[in-house]
Amino acid sequence: MRRRPLVVANWKMNHTASEARDFAARLRPLLAGMRRAGESTDAQVEIAIAPAFPALESLARALAGAGIALAAQDVHEAVSGAYTGEVSASMLEDLDCRYVLIGHSERRQHGGESDARIAAKLARVADTSLCPILCVGESAAEREAGQLGDVLARQLEAPLSQLSARPARHPAGALVLAYEPIWAIGTGRVATPEIAQAAHAEIRRRLVAGLGAAGESIRILYGGSLKPANAPGLLALPDVDGALVGGASLDPGDFASIVSACRETRLERS
Ligand code: PGA
């Protein structure tokens, strides 16, 4: 199954609206230099950027026509209402966001987000044009205790039963998975290709068990200390369909190098 890879920048709580504009101005020529003449978007790799909420609109403007999708870092599960400080799915749709991160481990850890809350967010997003990027992954203690399979089963159960109950949307546009081992996020301790491939294959197995053949078309991104130097080895793995990049996405040159590594692995395969 050929899946178009997706590389997503997760800026977390970095880059103001003006810094986002500068970033876009520096990234555009780097990406344009990679494309064949006449191509307005990258046929090989889909690219998205998830800035903090205040930078969404200025980034959208600065990226107009660049073939880069806009993503949000979180969303609230209610349609609207008295939820001070929160952002709704329709607000994101109105800004032409295509993707939204759901269940990032930093929100699970610092925001106390439970699997039930994450399932409620996914259910809300399923009624919109947004595509959720659901983040899953185990802690160091869970890995050492050999609990990877149990953790993935728990994190995927509700999302997969929701998706199988709503088969109307094409699965590739209805869900993206991001495998982000917590011990690798922001630590410089990247997963080895063996660890990443085994986890991605396990996620793929569960997607196919839950959704049948449709599970083959859902993309699974790797995230956690991905850098230009380690990207080629990880992005070449058969079940790795792109990346969710934190720290290295803050610099346009590093982010473009990771996109380029992804592009090269696809060109080699085709
Ligand atoms: P990192 O973050 O690349 O800085 O490890 C990845 C993420 O949290 O999405």
Tab-separated table of C-alpha atoms and ligand atoms in Angstrom:
chain	number	residue	atom	x	y	z
A	1	MET	CA	0.000	0.000	0.000
A	2	ARG	CA	1.429	3.365	-1.043
A	3	ARG	CA	0.725	6.077	1.514
A	4	ARG	CA	1.753	9.693	0.856
A	5	PRO	CA	4.004	10.574	3.776
A	6	LEU	CA	3.233	13.516	6.022
A	7	VAL	CA	5.791	15.625	7.884
A	8	VAL	CA	4.304	17.826	10.622
A	9	ALA	CA	6.067	20.568	12.572
A	10	ASN	CA	4.855	20.802	16.177
A	11	TRP	CA	6.091	24.137	17.457
A	12	LYS	CA	4.579	23.635	20.922
A	13	MET	CA	4.716	26.931	22.926
A	14	ASN	CA	7.316	28.522	20.643
A	15	HIS	CA	7.247	31.192	17.902
A	16	THR	CA	5.064	34.301	18.110
A	17	ALA	CA	2.855	35.346	15.198
A	18	SER	CA	5.648	37.575	13.802
A	19	GLU	CA	8.248	34.828	14.220
A	20	ALA	CA	5.889	32.478	12.363
A	21	ARG	CA	5.816	34.919	9.429
A	22	ASP	CA	9.630	35.062	9.347
A	23	PHE	CA	9.809	31.277	9.521
A	24	ALA	CA	7.460	30.967	6.523
A	25	ALA	CA	9.494	33.474	4.530
A	26	ARG	CA	12.666	31.429	5.148
A	27	LEU	CA	11.057	28.015	4.600
A	28	ARG	CA	9.322	28.742	1.291
A	29	PRO	CA	12.456	29.096	-0.873
A	30	LEU	CA	14.013	26.012	0.742
A	31	LEU	CA	10.994	23.879	-0.186
A	32	ALA	CA	10.589	25.447	-3.612
A	33	GLY	CA	14.218	24.511	-4.333
A	34	MET	CA	13.373	20.830	-3.754
A	35	ARG	CA	10.477	20.670	-6.199
A	36	ARG	CA	10.541	19.993	-9.883
A	37	ALA	CA	9.861	22.993	-12.135
A	38	GLY	CA	6.149	23.769	-12.350
A	39	GLU	CA	5.179	21.819	-9.240
A	40	SER	CA	3.290	24.031	-6.794
A	41	THR	CA	3.070	21.405	-4.073
A	42	ASP	CA	5.295	18.492	-3.215
A	43	ALA	CA	3.919	15.389	-4.920
A	44	GLN	CA	6.065	13.130	-2.748
A	45	VAL	CA	5.539	14.517	0.743
A	46	GLU	CA	2.687	16.361	2.427
A	47	ILE	CA	3.812	19.058	4.881
A	48	ALA	CA	1.916	20.655	7.778
A	49	ILE	CA	2.831	23.107	10.537
A	50	ALA	CA	1.162	23.288	13.957
A	51	PRO	CA	1.946	26.694	15.515
A	52	ALA	CA	0.486	27.933	18.808
A	53	PHE	CA	-3.083	29.247	18.368
A	54	PRO	CA	-2.167	32.979	18.217
A	55	ALA	CA	0.092	32.343	15.196
A	56	LEU	CA	-2.383	30.294	13.126
A	57	GLU	CA	-3.809	33.160	11.134
A	58	SER	CA	-0.543	34.946	10.346
A	59	LEU	CA	1.085	31.652	9.400
A	60	ALA	CA	-1.847	30.770	7.119
A	61	ARG	CA	-1.380	34.090	5.299
A	62	ALA	CA	2.373	33.757	5.083
A	63	LEU	CA	2.043	30.245	3.648
A	64	ALA	CA	-0.650	31.065	1.066
A	65	GLY	CA	0.001	29.091	-2.115
A	66	ALA	CA	2.990	27.259	-0.608
A	67	GLY	CA	1.210	23.888	-0.488
A	68	ILE	CA	1.723	23.551	3.277
A	69	ALA	CA	-1.225	22.577	5.449
A	70	LEU	CA	-2.118	24.263	8.706
A	71	ALA	CA	-2.480	22.201	11.871
A	72	ALA	CA	-3.563	23.056	15.418
A	73	GLN	CA	-1.991	21.650	18.571
A	74	ASP	CA	-5.242	20.872	20.382
A	75	VAL	CA	-9.014	21.355	20.297
A	76	HIS	CA	-11.880	21.306	22.791
A	77	GLU	CA	-14.511	18.583	22.624
A	78	ALA	CA	-17.530	20.912	23.002
A	79	VAL	CA	-19.091	22.606	19.981
A	80	SER	CA	-19.046	26.017	21.737
A	81	GLY	CA	-19.860	27.516	25.113
A	82	ALA	CA	-18.500	28.686	28.442
A	83	TYR	CA	-15.000	27.188	28.291
A	84	THR	CA	-12.627	30.053	29.017
A	85	GLY	CA	-9.304	29.734	27.256
A	86	GLU	CA	-10.370	26.896	24.958
A	87	VAL	CA	-10.584	26.683	21.160
A	88	SER	CA	-13.331	24.888	19.218
A	89	ALA	CA	-13.128	22.777	16.086
A	90	SER	CA	-15.240	25.233	14.077
A	91	MET	CA	-12.791	28.057	14.978
A	92	LEU	CA	-10.020	25.925	13.495
A	93	GLU	CA	-12.050	25.060	10.395
A	94	ASP	CA	-12.730	28.766	9.881
A	95	LEU	CA	-8.954	29.346	9.692
A	96	ASP	CA	-8.640	26.521	7.123
A	97	CYS	CA	-6.804	24.179	9.449
A	98	ARG	CA	-6.572	20.709	7.957
A	99	TYR	CA	-5.103	18.808	10.908
A	100	VAL	CA	-5.305	18.914	14.680
A	101	LEU	CA	-3.106	17.119	17.206
A	102	ILE	CA	-5.067	15.176	19.787
A	103	GLY	CA	-3.704	13.434	22.872
A	104	HIS	CA	-0.130	14.707	22.695
A	105	SER	CA	1.725	13.230	25.674
A	106	GLU	CA	2.481	16.731	27.015
A	107	ARG	CA	-1.276	17.337	27.239
A	108	ARG	CA	-1.843	13.911	28.761
A	109	GLN	CA	0.903	14.623	31.356
A	110	HIS	CA	0.529	18.344	32.108
A	111	GLY	CA	-3.135	18.833	31.161
A	112	GLY	CA	-4.322	15.620	32.810
A	113	GLU	CA	-6.021	14.445	29.602
A	114	SER	CA	-7.543	10.991	29.943
A	115	ASP	CA	-8.235	8.471	27.187
A	116	ALA	CA	-11.945	9.256	27.645
A	117	ARG	CA	-11.381	12.985	27.053
A	118	ILE	CA	-9.231	12.225	24.029
A	119	ALA	CA	-11.999	9.986	22.662
A	120	ALA	CA	-14.498	12.843	23.149
A	121	LYS	CA	-12.218	15.205	21.205
A	122	LEU	CA	-11.910	12.669	18.396
A	123	ALA	CA	-15.686	12.262	18.284
A	124	ARG	CA	-16.119	16.024	17.980
A	125	VAL	CA	-13.514	16.328	15.242
A	126	ALA	CA	-15.126	13.441	13.318
A	127	ASP	CA	-18.099	15.760	12.662
A	128	THR	CA	-15.865	18.364	11.005
A	129	SER	CA	-13.507	18.668	8.042
A	130	LEU	CA	-10.458	18.432	10.361
A	131	CYS	CA	-8.266	15.337	10.348
A	132	PRO	CA	-7.033	14.350	13.832
A	133	ILE	CA	-3.421	13.350	14.418
A	134	LEU	CA	-3.782	11.042	17.395
A	135	CYS	CA	-0.583	10.769	19.464
A	136	VAL	CA	0.154	7.499	21.254
A	137	GLY	CA	3.229	6.089	22.958
A	138	GLU	CA	4.617	4.557	26.110
A	139	SER	CA	6.652	5.960	29.018
A	140	ALA	CA	10.127	4.644	29.874
A	141	ALA	CA	8.691	2.688	32.827
A	142	GLU	CA	6.002	1.104	30.640
A	143	ARG	CA	8.598	0.099	28.039
A	144	GLU	CA	10.871	-1.409	30.685
A	145	ALA	CA	7.917	-3.355	32.102
A	146	GLY	CA	7.179	-4.765	28.630
A	147	GLN	CA	3.805	-2.996	28.469
A	148	LEU	CA	3.991	-1.432	25.002
A	149	GLY	CA	1.230	-3.689	23.612
A	150	ASP	CA	-1.114	-2.939	26.540
A	151	VAL	CA	-0.509	0.817	26.303
A	152	LEU	CA	-1.216	0.882	22.567
A	153	ALA	CA	-4.308	-1.306	23.025
A	154	ARG	CA	-5.670	1.102	25.655
A	155	GLN	CA	-4.871	4.246	23.649
A	156	LEU	CA	-6.316	2.889	20.389
A	157	GLU	CA	-9.431	1.114	21.619
A	158	ALA	CA	-11.926	4.011	21.730
A	159	PRO	CA	-10.579	5.810	18.625
A	160	LEU	CA	-10.801	2.651	16.514
A	161	SER	CA	-14.284	1.726	17.648
A	162	GLN	CA	-15.429	5.283	16.862
A	163	LEU	CA	-13.891	5.172	13.414
A	164	SER	CA	-15.350	1.770	12.566
A	165	ALA	CA	-18.787	3.075	13.580
A	166	ARG	CA	-18.464	5.965	11.089
A	167	PRO	CA	-17.124	4.461	7.895
A	168	ALA	CA	-18.346	7.288	5.613
A	169	ARG	CA	-15.063	9.204	5.417
A	170	HIS	CA	-12.017	7.858	3.652
A	171	PRO	CA	-9.861	6.457	6.494
A	172	ALA	CA	-6.704	8.212	5.272
A	173	GLY	CA	-8.485	11.567	5.727
A	174	ALA	CA	-10.239	10.575	8.936
A	175	LEU	CA	-7.230	9.737	11.098
A	176	VAL	CA	-3.439	9.976	11.269
A	177	LEU	CA	-1.529	8.210	14.039
A	178	ALA	CA	1.682	9.515	15.600
A	179	TYR	CA	3.797	7.069	17.574
A	180	GLU	CA	5.718	9.202	20.069
A	181	PRO	CA	7.512	7.239	22.795
A	182	ILE	CA	7.457	9.606	25.788
A	183	TRP	CA	11.082	8.788	26.673
A	184	ALA	CA	12.159	10.089	23.251
A	185	ILE	CA	10.263	13.414	23.269
A	186	GLY	CA	12.602	16.361	23.689
A	187	THR	CA	15.256	14.143	25.295
A	188	GLY	CA	17.658	13.627	22.381
A	189	ARG	CA	17.130	9.880	22.924
A	190	VAL	CA	15.637	8.841	19.587
A	191	ALA	CA	14.046	5.410	19.090
A	192	THR	CA	16.288	2.988	17.226
A	193	PRO	CA	14.954	1.889	13.829
A	194	GLU	CA	14.231	-1.557	15.358
A	195	ILE	CA	12.150	-0.079	18.197
A	196	ALA	CA	10.288	2.300	15.876
A	197	GLN	CA	9.568	-0.359	13.250
A	198	ALA	CA	8.300	-2.844	15.878
A	199	ALA	CA	5.970	-0.253	17.442
A	200	HIS	CA	4.689	0.976	14.074
A	201	ALA	CA	4.061	-2.604	12.907
A	202	GLU	CA	2.123	-3.255	16.119
A	203	ILE	CA	0.005	-0.126	15.554
A	204	ARG	CA	-0.575	-1.171	11.929
A	205	ARG	CA	-1.659	-4.633	13.092
A	206	ARG	CA	-4.187	-3.083	15.467
A	207	LEU	CA	-5.461	-0.657	12.798
A	208	VAL	CA	-6.085	-3.533	10.384
A	209	ALA	CA	-7.643	-5.695	13.120
A	210	GLY	CA	-10.007	-2.839	14.035
A	211	LEU	CA	-10.786	-1.413	10.605
A	212	GLY	CA	-10.022	-4.146	8.082
A	213	ALA	CA	-8.299	-3.136	4.831
A	214	ALA	CA	-9.032	0.540	5.580
A	215	GLY	CA	-6.430	0.323	8.358
A	216	GLU	CA	-3.753	-0.045	5.687
A	217	SER	CA	-4.310	3.466	4.359
A	218	ILE	CA	-3.934	5.310	7.705
A	219	ARG	CA	-0.566	6.997	8.060
A	220	ILE	CA	1.586	6.376	11.135
A	221	LEU	CA	4.120	9.132	11.891
A	222	TYR	CA	7.156	8.793	14.142
A	223	GLY	CA	7.889	11.525	16.706
A	224	GLY	CA	10.544	11.965	19.386
A	225	SER	CA	13.949	13.653	18.969
A	226	LEU	CA	13.819	13.394	15.178
A	227	LYS	CA	16.675	15.466	13.689
A	228	PRO	CA	18.156	15.876	10.189
A	229	ALA	CA	20.896	13.360	11.106
A	230	ASN	CA	18.637	10.517	12.268
A	231	ALA	CA	15.672	11.223	9.944
A	232	PRO	CA	16.864	9.219	6.889
A	233	GLY	CA	17.154	5.927	8.844
A	234	LEU	CA	13.762	6.283	10.528
A	235	LEU	CA	11.823	7.619	7.557
A	236	ALA	CA	12.986	4.742	5.349
A	237	LEU	CA	11.252	2.144	7.562
A	238	PRO	CA	8.339	0.382	5.855
A	239	ASP	CA	5.700	1.296	8.460
A	240	VAL	CA	6.910	4.863	9.102
A	241	ASP	CA	4.787	7.205	6.975
A	242	GLY	CA	6.329	10.499	8.014
A	243	ALA	CA	7.188	12.433	11.144
A	244	LEU	CA	5.906	14.679	13.897
A	245	VAL	CA	8.824	16.985	14.620
A	246	GLY	CA	9.154	19.146	17.729
A	247	GLY	CA	12.499	20.814	18.540
A	248	ALA	CA	14.023	20.401	15.064
A	249	SER	CA	10.990	22.011	13.422
A	250	LEU	CA	11.720	25.398	14.995
A	251	ASP	CA	14.500	26.043	12.520
A	252	PRO	CA	13.447	26.299	8.852
A	253	GLY	CA	16.730	24.752	7.638
A	254	ASP	CA	16.444	21.700	9.912
A	255	PHE	CA	12.770	21.246	9.114
A	256	ALA	CA	13.443	21.470	5.369
A	257	SER	CA	16.249	18.887	5.733
A	258	ILE	CA	13.817	16.456	7.380
A	259	VAL	CA	11.262	17.020	4.596
A	260	SER	CA	14.042	16.436	2.080
A	261	ALA	CA	15.075	13.171	3.806
A	262	CYS	CA	11.477	11.997	3.623
A	263	ARG	CA	11.275	12.931	-0.050
A	264	GLU	CA	14.481	11.069	-0.875
A	265	THR	CA	13.292	7.839	0.757
A	266	ARG	CA	10.063	7.977	-1.280
A	267	LEU	CA	11.866	8.687	-4.532
A	268	GLU	CA	14.146	5.711	-3.844
A	269	ARG	CA	11.126	3.451	-3.247
A	270	SER	CA	9.147	4.550	-6.351
B	1	PGA	P1	10.737	16.505	19.820
B	1	PGA	O1	9.147	16.559	20.033
B	1	PGA	O2	10.964	16.327	18.327
B	1	PGA	O3	11.229	17.806	20.334
B	1	PGA	O4	11.232	15.319	20.583
B	1	PGA	C1	8.267	15.762	19.288
B	1	PGA	C2	6.841	16.002	19.704
B	1	PGA	O5	6.587	16.143	20.917
B	1	PGA	O6	5.934	16.063	18.855
